[in-house]
Coordinates of N, CA and C in Angstrom, one line a residue:
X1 N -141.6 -8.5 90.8 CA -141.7 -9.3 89.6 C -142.5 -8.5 88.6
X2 N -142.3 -8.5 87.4 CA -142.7 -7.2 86.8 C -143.1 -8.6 85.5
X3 N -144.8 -8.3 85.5 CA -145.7 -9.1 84.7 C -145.6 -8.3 83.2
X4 N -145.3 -9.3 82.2 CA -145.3 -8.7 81.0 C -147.0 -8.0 80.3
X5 N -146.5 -6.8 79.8 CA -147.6 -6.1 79.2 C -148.8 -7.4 78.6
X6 N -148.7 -8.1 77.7 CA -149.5 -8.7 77.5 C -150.2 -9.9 78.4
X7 N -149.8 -10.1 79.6 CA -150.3 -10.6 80.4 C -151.6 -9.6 81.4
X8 N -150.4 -8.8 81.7 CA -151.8 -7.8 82.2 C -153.0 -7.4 81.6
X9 N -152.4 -7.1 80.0 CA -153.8 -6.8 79.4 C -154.9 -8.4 79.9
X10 N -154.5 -9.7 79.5 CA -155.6 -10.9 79.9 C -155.6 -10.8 81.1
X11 N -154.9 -10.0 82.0 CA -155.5 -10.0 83.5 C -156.7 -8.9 83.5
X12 N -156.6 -7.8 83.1 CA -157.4 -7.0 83.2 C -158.6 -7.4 82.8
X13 N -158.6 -8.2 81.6 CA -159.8 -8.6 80.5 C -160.2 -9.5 81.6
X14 N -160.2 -10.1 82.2 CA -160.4 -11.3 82.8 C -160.9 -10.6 84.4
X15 N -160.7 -9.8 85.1 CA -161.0 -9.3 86.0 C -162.2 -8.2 86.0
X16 N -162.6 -7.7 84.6 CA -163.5 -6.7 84.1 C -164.5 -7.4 83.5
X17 N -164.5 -8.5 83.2 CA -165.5 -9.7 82.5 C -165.7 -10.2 83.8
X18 N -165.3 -11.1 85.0 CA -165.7 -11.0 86.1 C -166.5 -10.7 87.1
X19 N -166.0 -8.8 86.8 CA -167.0 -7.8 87.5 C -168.1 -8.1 87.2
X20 N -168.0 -7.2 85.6 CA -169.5 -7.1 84.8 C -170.2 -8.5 85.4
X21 N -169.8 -10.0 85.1 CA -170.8 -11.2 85.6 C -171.0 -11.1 87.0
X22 N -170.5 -11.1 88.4 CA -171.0 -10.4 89.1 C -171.7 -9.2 89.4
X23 N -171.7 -8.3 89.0 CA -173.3 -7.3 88.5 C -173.8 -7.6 88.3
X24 N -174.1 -8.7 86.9 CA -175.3 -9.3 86.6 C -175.7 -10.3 87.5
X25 N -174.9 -10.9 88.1 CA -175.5 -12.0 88.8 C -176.4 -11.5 89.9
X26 N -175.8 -10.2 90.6 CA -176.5 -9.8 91.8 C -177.5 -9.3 91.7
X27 N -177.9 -8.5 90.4 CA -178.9 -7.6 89.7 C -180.3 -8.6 89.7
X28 N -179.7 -9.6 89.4 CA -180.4 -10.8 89.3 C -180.9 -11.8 90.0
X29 N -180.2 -12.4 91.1 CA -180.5 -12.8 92.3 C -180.9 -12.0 93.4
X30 N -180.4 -11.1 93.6 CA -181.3 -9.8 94.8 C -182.6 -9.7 94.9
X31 N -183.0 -9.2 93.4 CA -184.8 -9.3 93.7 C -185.0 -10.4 93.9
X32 N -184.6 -11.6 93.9 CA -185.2 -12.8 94.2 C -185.2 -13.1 95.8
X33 N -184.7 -12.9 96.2 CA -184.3 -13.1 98.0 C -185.7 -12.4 98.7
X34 N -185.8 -13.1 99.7 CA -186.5 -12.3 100.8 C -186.6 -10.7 101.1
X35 N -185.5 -11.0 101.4 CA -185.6 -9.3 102.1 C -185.6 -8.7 101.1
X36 N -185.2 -8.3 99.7 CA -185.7 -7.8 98.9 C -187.5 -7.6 98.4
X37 N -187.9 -8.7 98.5 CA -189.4 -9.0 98.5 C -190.4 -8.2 99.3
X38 N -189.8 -8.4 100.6 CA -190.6 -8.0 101.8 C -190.3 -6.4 101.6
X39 N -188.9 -6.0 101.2 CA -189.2 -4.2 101.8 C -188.5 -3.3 100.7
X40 N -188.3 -4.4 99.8 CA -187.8 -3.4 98.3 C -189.3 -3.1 97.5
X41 N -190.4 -3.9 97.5 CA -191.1 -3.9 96.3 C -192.6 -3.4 97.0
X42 N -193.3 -3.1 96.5 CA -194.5 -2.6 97.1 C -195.9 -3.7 97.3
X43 N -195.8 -4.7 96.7 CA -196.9 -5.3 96.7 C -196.2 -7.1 96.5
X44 N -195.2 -7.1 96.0 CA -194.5 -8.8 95.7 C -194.7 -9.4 97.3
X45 N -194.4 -9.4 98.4 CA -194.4 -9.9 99.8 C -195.3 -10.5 99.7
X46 N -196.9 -9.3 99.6 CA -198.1 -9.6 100.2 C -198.7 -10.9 98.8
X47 N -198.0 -10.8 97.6 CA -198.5 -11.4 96.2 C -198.3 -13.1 96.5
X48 N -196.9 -13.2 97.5 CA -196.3 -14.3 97.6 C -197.7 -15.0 98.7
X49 N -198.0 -14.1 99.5 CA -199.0 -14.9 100.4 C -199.9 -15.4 99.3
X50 N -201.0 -14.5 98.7 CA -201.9 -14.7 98.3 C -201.8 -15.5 97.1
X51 N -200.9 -16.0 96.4 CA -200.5 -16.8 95.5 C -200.7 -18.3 96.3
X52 N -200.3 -18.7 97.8 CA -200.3 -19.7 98.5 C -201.9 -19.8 98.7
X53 N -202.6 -18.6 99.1 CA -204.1 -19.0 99.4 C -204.5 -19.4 98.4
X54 N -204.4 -18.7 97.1 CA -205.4 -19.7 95.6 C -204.9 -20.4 95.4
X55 N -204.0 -21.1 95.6 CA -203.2 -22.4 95.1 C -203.5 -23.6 96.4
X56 N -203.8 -23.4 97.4 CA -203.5 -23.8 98.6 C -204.3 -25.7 98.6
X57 N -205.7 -25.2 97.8 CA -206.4 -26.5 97.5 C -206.8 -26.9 95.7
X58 N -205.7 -26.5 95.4 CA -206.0 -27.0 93.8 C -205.0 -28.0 93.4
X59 N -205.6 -29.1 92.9 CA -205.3 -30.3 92.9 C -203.9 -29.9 90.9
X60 N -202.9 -30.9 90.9 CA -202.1 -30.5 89.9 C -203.1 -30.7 88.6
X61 N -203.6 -31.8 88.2 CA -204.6 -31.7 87.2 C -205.6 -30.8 87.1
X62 N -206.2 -29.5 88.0 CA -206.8 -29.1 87.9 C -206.2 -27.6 87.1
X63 N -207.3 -27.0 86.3 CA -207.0 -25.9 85.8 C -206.3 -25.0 86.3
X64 N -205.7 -23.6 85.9 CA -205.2 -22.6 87.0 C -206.5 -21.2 87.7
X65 N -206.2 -20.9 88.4 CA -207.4 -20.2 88.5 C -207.6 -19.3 87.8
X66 N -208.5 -17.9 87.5 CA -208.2 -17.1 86.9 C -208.6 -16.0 87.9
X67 N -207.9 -15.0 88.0 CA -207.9 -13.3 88.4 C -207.9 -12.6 87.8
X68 N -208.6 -11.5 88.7 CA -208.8 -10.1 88.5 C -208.3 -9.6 89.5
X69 N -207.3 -8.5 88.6 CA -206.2 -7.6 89.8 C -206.5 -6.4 89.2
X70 N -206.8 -5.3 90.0 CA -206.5 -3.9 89.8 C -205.6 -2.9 89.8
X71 N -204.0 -3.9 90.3 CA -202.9 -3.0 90.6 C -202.2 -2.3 89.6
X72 N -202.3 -2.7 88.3 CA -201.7 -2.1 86.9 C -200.6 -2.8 86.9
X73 N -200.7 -4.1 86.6 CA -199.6 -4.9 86.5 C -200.0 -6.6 86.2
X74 N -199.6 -6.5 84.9 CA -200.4 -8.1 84.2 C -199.2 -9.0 85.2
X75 N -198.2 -8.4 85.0 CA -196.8 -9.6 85.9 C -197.5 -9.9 87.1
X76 N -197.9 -9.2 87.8 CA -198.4 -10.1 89.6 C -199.4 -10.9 88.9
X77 N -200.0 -11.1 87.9 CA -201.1 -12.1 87.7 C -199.9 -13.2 87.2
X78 N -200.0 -13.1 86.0 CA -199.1 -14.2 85.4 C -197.9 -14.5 86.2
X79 N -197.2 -14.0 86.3 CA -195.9 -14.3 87.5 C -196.0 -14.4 88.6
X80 N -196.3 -13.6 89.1 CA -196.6 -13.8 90.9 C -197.3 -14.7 91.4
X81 N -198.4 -14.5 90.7 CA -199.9 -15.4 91.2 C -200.0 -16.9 90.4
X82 N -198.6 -16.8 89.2 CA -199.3 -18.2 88.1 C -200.7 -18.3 88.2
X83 N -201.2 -17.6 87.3 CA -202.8 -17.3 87.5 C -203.3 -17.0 85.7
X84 N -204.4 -17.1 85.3 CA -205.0 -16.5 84.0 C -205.1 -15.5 84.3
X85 N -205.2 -14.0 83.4 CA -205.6 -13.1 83.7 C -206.9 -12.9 82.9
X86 N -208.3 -12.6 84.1 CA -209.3 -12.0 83.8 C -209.4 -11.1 82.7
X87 N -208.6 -10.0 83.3 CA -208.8 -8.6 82.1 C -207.4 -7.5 82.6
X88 N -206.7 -7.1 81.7 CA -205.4 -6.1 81.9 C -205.6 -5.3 80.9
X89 N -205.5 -4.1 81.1 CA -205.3 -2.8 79.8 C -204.1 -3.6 79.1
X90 N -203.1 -4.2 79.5 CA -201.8 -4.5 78.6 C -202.3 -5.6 77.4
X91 N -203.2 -6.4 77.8 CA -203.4 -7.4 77.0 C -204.5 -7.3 75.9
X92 N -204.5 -5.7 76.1 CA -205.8 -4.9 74.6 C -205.1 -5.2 73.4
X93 N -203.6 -5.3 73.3 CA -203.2 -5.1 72.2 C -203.3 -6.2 71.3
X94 N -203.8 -7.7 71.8 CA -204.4 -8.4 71.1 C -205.8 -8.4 70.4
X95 N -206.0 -7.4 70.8 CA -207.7 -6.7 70.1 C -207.6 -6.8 68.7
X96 N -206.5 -6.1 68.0 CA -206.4 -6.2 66.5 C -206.5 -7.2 65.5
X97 N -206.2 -8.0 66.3 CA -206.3 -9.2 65.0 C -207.5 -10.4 65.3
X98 N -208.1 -9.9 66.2 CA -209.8 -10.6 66.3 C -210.5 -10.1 66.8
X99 N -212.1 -9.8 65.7 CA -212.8 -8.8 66.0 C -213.9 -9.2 67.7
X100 N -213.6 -11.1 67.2 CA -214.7 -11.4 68.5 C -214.0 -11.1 69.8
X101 N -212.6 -11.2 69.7 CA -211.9 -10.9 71.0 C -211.8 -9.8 71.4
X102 N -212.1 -8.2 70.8 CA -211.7 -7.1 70.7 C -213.4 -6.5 71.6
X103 N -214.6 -7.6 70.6 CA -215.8 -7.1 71.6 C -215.8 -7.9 73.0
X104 N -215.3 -8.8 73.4 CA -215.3 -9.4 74.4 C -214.3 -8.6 75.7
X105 N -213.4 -8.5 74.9 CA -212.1 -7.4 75.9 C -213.4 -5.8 76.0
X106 N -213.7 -5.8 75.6 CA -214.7 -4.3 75.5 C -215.9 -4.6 76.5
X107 N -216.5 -5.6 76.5 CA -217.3 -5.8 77.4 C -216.8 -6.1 78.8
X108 N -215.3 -6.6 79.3 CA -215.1 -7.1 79.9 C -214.3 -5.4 80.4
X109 N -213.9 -4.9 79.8 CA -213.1 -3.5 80.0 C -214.8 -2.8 81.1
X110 N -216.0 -3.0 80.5 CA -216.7 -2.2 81.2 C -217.0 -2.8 82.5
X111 N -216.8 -4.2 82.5 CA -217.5 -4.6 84.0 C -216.5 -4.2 85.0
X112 N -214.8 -3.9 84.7 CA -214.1 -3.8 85.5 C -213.5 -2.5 85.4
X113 N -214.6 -1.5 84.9 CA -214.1 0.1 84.9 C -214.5 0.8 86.1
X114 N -215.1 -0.2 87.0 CA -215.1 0.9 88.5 C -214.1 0.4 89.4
X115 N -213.7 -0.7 89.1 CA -212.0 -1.2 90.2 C -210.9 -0.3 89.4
X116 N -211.3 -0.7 87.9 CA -209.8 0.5 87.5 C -209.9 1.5 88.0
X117 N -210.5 2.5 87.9 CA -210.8 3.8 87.9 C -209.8 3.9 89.5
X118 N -211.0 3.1 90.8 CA -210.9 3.1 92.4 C -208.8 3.2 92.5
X119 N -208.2 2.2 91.1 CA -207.0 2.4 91.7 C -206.9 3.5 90.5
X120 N -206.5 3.7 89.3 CA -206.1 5.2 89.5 C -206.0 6.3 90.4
X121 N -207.4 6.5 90.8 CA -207.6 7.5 92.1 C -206.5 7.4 93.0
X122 N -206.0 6.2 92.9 CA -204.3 6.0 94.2 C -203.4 6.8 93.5
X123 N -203.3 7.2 92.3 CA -202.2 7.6 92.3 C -202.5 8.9 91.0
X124 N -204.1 9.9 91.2 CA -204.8 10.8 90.4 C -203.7 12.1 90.8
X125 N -203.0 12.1 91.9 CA -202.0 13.4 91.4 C -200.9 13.4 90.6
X126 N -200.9 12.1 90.2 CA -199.8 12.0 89.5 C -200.3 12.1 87.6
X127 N -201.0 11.9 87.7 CA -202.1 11.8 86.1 C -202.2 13.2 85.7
X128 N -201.9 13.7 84.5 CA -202.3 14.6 84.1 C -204.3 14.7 82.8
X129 N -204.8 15.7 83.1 CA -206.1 15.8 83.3 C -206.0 14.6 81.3
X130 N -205.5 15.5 80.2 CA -205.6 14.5 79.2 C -205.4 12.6 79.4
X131 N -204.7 12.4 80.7 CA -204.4 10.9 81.0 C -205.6 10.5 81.4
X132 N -206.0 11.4 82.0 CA -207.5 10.7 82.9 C -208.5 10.7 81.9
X133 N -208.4 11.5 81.2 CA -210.1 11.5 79.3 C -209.0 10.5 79.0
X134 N -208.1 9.7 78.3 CA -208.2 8.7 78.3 C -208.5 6.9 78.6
X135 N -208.1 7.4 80.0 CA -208.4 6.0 80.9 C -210.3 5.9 80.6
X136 N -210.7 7.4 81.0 CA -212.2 7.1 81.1 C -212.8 6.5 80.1
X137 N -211.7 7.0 78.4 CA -212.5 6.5 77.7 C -212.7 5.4 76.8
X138 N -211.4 4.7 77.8 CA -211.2 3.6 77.3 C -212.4 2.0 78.1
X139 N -212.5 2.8 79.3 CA -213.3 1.9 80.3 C -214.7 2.7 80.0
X140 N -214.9 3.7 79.2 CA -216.2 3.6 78.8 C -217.3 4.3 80.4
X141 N -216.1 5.0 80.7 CA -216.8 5.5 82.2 C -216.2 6.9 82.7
X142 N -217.0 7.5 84.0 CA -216.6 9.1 84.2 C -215.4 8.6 84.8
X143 N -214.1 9.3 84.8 CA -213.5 9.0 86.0 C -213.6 10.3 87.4
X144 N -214.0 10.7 87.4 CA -214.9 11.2 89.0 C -216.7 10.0 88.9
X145 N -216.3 8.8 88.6 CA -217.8 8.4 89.3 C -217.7 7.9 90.6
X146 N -218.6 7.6 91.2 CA -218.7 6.6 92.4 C -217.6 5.8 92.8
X147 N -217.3 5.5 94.0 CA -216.8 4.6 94.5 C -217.7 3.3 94.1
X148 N -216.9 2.0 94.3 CA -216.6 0.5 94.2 C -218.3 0.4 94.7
X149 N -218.8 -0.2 94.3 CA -220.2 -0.7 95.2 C -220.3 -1.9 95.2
X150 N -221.0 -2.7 96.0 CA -221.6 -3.8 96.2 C -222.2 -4.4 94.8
X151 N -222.9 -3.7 94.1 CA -223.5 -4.2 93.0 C -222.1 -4.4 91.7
X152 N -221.3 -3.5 91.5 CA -220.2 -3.4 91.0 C -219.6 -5.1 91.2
X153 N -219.5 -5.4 92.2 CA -218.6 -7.0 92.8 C -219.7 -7.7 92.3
X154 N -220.9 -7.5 92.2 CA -222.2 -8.7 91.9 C -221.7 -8.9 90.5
X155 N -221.6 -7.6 89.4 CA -221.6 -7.5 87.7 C -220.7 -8.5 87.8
X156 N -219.6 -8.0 88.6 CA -218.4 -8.8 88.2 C -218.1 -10.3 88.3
X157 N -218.4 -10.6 89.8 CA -218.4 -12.0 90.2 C -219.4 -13.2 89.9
X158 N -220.3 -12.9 88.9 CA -221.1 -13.4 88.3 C -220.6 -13.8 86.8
X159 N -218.8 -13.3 86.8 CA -218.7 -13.9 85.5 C -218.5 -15.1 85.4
X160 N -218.6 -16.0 84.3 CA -217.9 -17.4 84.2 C -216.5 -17.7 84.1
X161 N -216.1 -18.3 85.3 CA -214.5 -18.6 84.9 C -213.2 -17.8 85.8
X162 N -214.7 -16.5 86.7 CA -213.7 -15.7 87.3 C -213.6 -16.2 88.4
X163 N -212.4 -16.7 89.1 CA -212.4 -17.3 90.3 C -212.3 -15.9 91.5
X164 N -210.7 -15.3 91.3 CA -210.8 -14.6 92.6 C -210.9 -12.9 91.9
X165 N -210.9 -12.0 93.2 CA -210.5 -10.3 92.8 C -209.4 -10.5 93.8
X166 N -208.5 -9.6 93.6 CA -207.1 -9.4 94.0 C -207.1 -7.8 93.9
X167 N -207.1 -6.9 95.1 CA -207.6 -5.7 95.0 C -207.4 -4.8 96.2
X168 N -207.1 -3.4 96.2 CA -206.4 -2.5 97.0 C -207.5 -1.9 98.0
X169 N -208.7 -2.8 97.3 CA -210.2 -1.7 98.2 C -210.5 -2.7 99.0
X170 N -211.2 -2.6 100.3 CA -212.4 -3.0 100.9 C -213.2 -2.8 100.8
X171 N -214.4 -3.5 100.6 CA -215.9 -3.5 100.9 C -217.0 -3.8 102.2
X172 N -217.3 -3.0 102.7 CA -218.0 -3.2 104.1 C -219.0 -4.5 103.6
X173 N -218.9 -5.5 104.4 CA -220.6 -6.3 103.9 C -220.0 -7.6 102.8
X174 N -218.7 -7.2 102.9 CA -218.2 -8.5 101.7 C -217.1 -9.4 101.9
X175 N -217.0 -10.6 102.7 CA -216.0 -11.1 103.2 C -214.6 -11.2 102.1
X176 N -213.3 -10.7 102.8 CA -212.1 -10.9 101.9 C -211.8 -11.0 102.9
X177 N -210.0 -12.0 102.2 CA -208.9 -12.0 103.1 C -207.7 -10.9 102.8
X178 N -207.5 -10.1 104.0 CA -206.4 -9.3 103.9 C -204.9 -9.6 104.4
X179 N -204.4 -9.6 103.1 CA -202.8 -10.0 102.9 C -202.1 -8.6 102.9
X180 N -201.9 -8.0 103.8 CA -201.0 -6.7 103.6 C -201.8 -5.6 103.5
X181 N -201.3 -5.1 102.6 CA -202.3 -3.6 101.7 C -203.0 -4.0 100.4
X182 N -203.4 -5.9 100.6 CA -204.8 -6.0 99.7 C -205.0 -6.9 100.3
X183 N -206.3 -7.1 99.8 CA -207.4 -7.8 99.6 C -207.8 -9.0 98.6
X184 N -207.7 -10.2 99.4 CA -208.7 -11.5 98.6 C -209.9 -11.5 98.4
X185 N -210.9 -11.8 97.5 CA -211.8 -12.0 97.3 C -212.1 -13.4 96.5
X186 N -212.7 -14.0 96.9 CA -213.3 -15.3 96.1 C -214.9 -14.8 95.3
X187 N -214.6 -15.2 94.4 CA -216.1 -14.9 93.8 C -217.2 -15.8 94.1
X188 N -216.3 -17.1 94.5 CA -217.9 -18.1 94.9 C -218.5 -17.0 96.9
X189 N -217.4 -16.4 97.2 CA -217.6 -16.4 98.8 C -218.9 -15.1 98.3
X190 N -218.3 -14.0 97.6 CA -219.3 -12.9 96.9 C -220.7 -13.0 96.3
X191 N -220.7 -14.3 95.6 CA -221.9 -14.5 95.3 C -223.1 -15.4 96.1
X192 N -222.3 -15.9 97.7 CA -223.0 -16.2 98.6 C -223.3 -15.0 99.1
X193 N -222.6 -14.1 99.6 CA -223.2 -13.1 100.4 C -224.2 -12.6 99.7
X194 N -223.7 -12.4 98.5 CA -225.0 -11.7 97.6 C -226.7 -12.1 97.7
X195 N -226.3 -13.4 98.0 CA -227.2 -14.2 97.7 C -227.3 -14.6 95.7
X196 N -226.3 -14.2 95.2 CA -226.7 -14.3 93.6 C -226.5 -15.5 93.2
X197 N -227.1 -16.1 91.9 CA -227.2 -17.6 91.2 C -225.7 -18.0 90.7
X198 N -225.5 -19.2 91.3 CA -224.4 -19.9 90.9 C -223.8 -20.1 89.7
X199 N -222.9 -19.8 88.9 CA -223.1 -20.2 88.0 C -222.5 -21.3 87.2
X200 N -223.2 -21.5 86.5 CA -223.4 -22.8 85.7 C -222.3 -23.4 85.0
X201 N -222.2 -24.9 85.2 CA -221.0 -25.9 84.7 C -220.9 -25.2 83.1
X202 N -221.8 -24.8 82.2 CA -221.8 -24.7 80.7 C -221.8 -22.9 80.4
X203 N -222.2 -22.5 81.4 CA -221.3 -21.1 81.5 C -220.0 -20.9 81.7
X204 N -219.3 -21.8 82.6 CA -217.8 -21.9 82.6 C -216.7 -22.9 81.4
X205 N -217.6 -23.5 80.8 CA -217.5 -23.8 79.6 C -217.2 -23.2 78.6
X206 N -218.4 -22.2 78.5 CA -218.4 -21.4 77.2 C -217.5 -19.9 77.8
X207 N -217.5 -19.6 78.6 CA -216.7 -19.1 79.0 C -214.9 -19.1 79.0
X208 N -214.5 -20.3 79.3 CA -213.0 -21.0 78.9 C -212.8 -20.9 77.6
X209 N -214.1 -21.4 76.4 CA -213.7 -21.5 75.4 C -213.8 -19.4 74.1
X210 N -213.9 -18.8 74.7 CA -213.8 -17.5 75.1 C -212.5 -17.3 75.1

Protein backbone atom coordinates (compact mmCIF):
# COMPACT_ATOMS: atom_id res chain seq x y z
CA UNK A 1 0.00 0.00 0.00
CA UNK A 2 1.85 2.96 -1.05
CA UNK A 3 0.94 6.07 1.56
CA UNK A 4 0.70 9.31 -0.25
CA UNK A 5 3.73 11.82 0.04
CA UNK A 6 1.84 14.12 2.17
CA UNK A 7 0.79 11.82 4.62
CA UNK A 8 4.14 10.65 5.31
CA UNK A 9 5.45 13.99 5.64
CA UNK A 10 2.43 14.23 9.00
CA UNK A 11 3.77 10.86 9.85
CA UNK A 12 7.22 11.80 10.12
CA UNK A 13 6.28 15.14 11.84
CA UNK A 14 4.34 13.35 14.24
CA UNK A 15 6.84 10.53 15.06
CA UNK A 16 9.89 13.17 15.42
CA UNK A 17 7.71 15.48 17.79
CA UNK A 18 7.09 12.20 19.79
CA UNK A 19 10.78 11.33 20.00
CA UNK A 20 11.91 14.81 20.88
CA UNK A 21 8.82 14.63 23.91
CA UNK A 22 10.14 11.42 24.99
CA UNK A 23 13.76 12.81 25.43
CA UNK A 24 12.41 15.35 27.27
CA UNK A 25 10.31 13.40 29.34
CA UNK A 26 13.09 10.98 30.38
CA UNK A 27 15.81 13.75 30.75
CA UNK A 28 13.38 14.75 33.14
CA UNK A 29 12.03 12.01 35.10
CA UNK A 30 15.38 9.93 35.47
CA UNK A 31 17.04 12.32 37.82
CA UNK A 32 14.11 12.05 39.77
CA UNK A 33 13.96 8.21 40.45
CA UNK A 34 15.93 6.41 42.95
CA UNK A 35 18.47 4.82 41.38
CA UNK A 36 19.43 7.73 39.77
CA UNK A 37 19.71 9.57 43.20
CA UNK A 38 21.54 6.93 44.97
CA UNK A 39 24.47 6.34 42.27
CA UNK A 40 24.16 8.99 39.57
CA UNK A 41 24.71 12.14 41.90
CA UNK A 42 27.33 12.60 44.45
CA UNK A 43 25.72 13.99 47.50
CA UNK A 44 21.45 14.05 46.48
CA UNK A 45 20.98 10.20 48.27
CA UNK A 46 22.76 11.24 51.43
CA UNK A 47 20.70 15.07 51.16
CA UNK A 48 17.45 13.05 50.92
CA UNK A 49 18.33 11.46 54.43
CA UNK A 50 19.29 14.49 56.11
CA UNK A 51 16.40 16.56 54.76
CA UNK A 52 14.14 13.74 56.81
CA UNK A 53 16.37 14.34 60.07
CA UNK A 54 15.69 18.35 60.19
CA UNK A 55 12.33 18.06 59.24
CA UNK A 56 11.66 15.00 61.23
CA UNK A 57 10.15 17.08 64.34
CA UNK A 58 8.97 20.36 63.00
CA UNK A 59 5.61 21.00 63.42
CA UNK A 60 3.71 22.60 59.73
CA UNK A 61 3.26 26.07 61.48
CA UNK A 62 6.63 26.22 62.47
CA UNK A 63 9.29 28.17 60.64
CA UNK A 64 11.76 26.36 58.17
CA UNK A 65 15.06 25.69 59.54
CA UNK A 66 17.95 27.47 58.36
CA UNK A 67 21.51 25.87 57.13
CA UNK A 68 24.83 26.05 56.67
CA UNK A 69 26.31 23.87 53.88
CA UNK A 70 29.75 23.92 52.61
CA UNK A 71 29.30 21.77 49.50
CA UNK A 72 29.19 24.74 46.82
CA UNK A 73 25.73 24.44 46.09
CA UNK A 74 22.80 26.87 47.25
CA UNK A 75 20.28 23.98 45.39
CA UNK A 76 20.94 21.17 48.24
CA UNK A 77 19.92 23.94 50.70
CA UNK A 78 16.92 25.39 49.06
CA UNK A 79 15.88 22.24 47.14
CA UNK A 80 17.09 19.35 48.70
CA UNK A 81 16.92 20.33 52.16
CA UNK A 82 13.72 23.07 51.76
CA UNK A 83 15.74 24.82 54.14
CA UNK A 84 16.88 28.90 54.44
CA UNK A 85 20.15 29.41 53.52
CA UNK A 86 22.61 30.66 56.19
CA UNK A 87 25.25 32.01 53.76
CA UNK A 88 26.21 30.83 49.86
CA UNK A 89 28.89 32.68 47.71
CA UNK A 90 25.80 32.56 45.00
CA UNK A 91 23.59 34.74 47.01
CA UNK A 92 26.48 37.73 47.15
CA UNK A 93 25.00 39.02 44.24
CA UNK A 94 22.23 40.57 46.24
CA UNK A 95 24.96 42.66 47.89
CA UNK A 96 24.34 45.48 45.39
CA UNK A 97 21.43 46.94 46.02
CA UNK A 98 21.67 47.03 49.95
CA UNK A 99 24.46 48.40 51.70
CA UNK A 100 23.05 46.82 55.21
CA UNK A 101 22.78 43.45 53.50
CA UNK A 102 26.16 43.58 51.66
CA UNK A 103 27.85 44.28 55.48
CA UNK A 104 25.94 41.52 56.93
CA UNK A 105 26.79 38.92 53.96
CA UNK A 106 30.55 40.24 54.71
CA UNK A 107 30.43 39.50 58.24
CA UNK A 108 28.72 36.36 57.70
CA UNK A 109 31.25 35.48 54.58
CA UNK A 110 34.01 35.63 57.52
CA UNK A 111 32.53 33.42 60.22
CA UNK A 112 32.14 30.71 57.54
CA UNK A 113 35.63 31.26 55.72
CA UNK A 114 37.25 28.25 57.51
CA UNK A 115 34.35 25.56 56.36
CA UNK A 116 34.70 27.18 52.80
CA UNK A 117 38.15 27.11 52.51
CA UNK A 118 38.18 23.02 54.34
CA UNK A 119 35.91 22.25 51.13
CA UNK A 120 37.86 23.94 48.50
CA UNK A 121 40.84 21.99 49.67
CA UNK A 122 38.53 18.86 48.29
CA UNK A 123 38.99 19.82 45.18
CA UNK A 124 42.55 22.47 45.41
CA UNK A 125 44.09 20.49 42.35
CA UNK A 126 41.64 21.41 40.34
CA UNK A 127 41.89 25.40 41.20
CA UNK A 128 44.21 27.34 39.54
CA UNK A 129 46.70 29.49 42.03
CA UNK A 130 44.78 33.15 40.70
CA UNK A 131 41.25 31.09 41.78
CA UNK A 132 42.52 30.46 45.16
CA UNK A 133 43.76 34.74 45.77
CA UNK A 134 40.27 35.03 44.92
CA UNK A 135 38.26 32.71 47.11
CA UNK A 136 40.74 33.87 49.93
CA UNK A 137 39.88 37.17 49.26
CA UNK A 138 36.67 37.13 49.15
CA UNK A 139 36.36 35.12 52.69
CA UNK A 140 38.76 37.62 53.99
CA UNK A 141 41.29 34.67 54.87
CA UNK A 142 44.69 32.68 53.97
CA UNK A 143 43.69 29.81 51.92
CA UNK A 144 46.64 27.57 53.32
CA UNK A 145 45.22 28.34 57.02
CA UNK A 146 44.43 25.84 59.58
CA UNK A 147 42.14 23.20 59.46
CA UNK A 148 38.27 23.49 60.93
CA UNK A 149 38.67 23.93 64.83
CA UNK A 150 36.49 23.55 67.57
CA UNK A 151 36.40 27.31 68.16
CA UNK A 152 35.65 27.94 64.41
CA UNK A 153 32.02 25.70 65.16
CA UNK A 154 31.69 27.84 68.52
CA UNK A 155 31.93 31.54 66.18
CA UNK A 156 29.63 29.88 64.09
CA UNK A 157 26.93 28.06 66.13
CA UNK A 158 26.43 30.88 68.33
CA UNK A 159 24.70 32.62 65.50
CA UNK A 160 20.96 33.60 65.78
CA UNK A 161 18.69 31.71 63.68
CA UNK A 162 21.35 29.10 62.62
CA UNK A 163 19.81 25.83 63.22
CA UNK A 164 22.04 23.04 61.59
CA UNK A 165 25.82 22.69 59.64
CA UNK A 166 25.54 20.29 56.80
CA UNK A 167 29.24 19.53 56.02
CA UNK A 168 31.97 17.17 54.47
CA UNK A 169 34.30 17.42 57.76
CA UNK A 170 34.31 15.84 61.09
CA UNK A 171 35.18 17.10 64.23
CA UNK A 172 36.74 14.87 66.99
CA UNK A 173 34.84 16.07 70.39
CA UNK A 174 31.67 17.28 68.53
CA UNK A 175 28.64 15.15 68.18
CA UNK A 176 27.12 14.87 64.41
CA UNK A 177 25.13 12.56 62.58
CA UNK A 178 26.71 10.86 59.62
CA UNK A 179 24.55 10.43 56.52
CA UNK A 180 26.95 9.07 53.91
CA UNK A 181 30.07 11.26 53.09
CA UNK A 182 28.54 14.14 55.45
CA UNK A 183 27.85 15.18 58.37
CA UNK A 184 24.83 16.68 60.62
CA UNK A 185 25.39 19.03 63.02
CA UNK A 186 22.81 20.80 65.17
CA UNK A 187 23.94 23.96 66.63
CA UNK A 188 21.88 23.64 69.84
CA UNK A 189 23.82 19.92 70.21
CA UNK A 190 27.42 22.23 69.56
CA UNK A 191 26.70 24.73 71.91
CA UNK A 192 26.04 22.08 74.64
CA UNK A 193 29.17 20.43 74.18
CA UNK A 194 30.82 23.67 74.16
CA UNK A 195 29.31 24.46 77.05
CA UNK A 196 28.54 28.11 75.21
CA UNK A 197 25.38 30.54 76.21
CA UNK A 198 22.10 29.76 74.62
CA UNK A 199 21.00 32.05 72.62
CA UNK A 200 18.40 34.30 73.18
CA UNK A 201 14.49 34.38 72.04
CA UNK A 202 15.32 38.41 70.85
CA UNK A 203 18.56 37.37 69.23
CA UNK A 204 16.62 35.08 67.04
CA UNK A 205 14.41 37.85 66.49
CA UNK A 206 16.58 40.35 65.46
CA UNK A 207 18.29 37.98 63.67
CA UNK A 208 15.11 36.78 61.32
CA UNK A 209 14.46 40.20 60.83
CA UNK A 210 18.11 40.44 59.21
Amino acid sequence: VRIPSQARDRLGFALTAAGFLGVQTFFFAFPQTDFYVERCTQYRGDLRMVHTLIHRDRGESQPLPTVYCNLGCLDYVWLDLHSKSYFDWWQAGNYMYRRDMAMEGKRRARLVAPFEIAHYRTIEDQLTPGYKAVVARFYETDFSRAPISTEDFARLCREPGLDYLVLEQHIEGLSAVQVGKLYLYSCQDVRTALRLPEVSSSDRVASRER
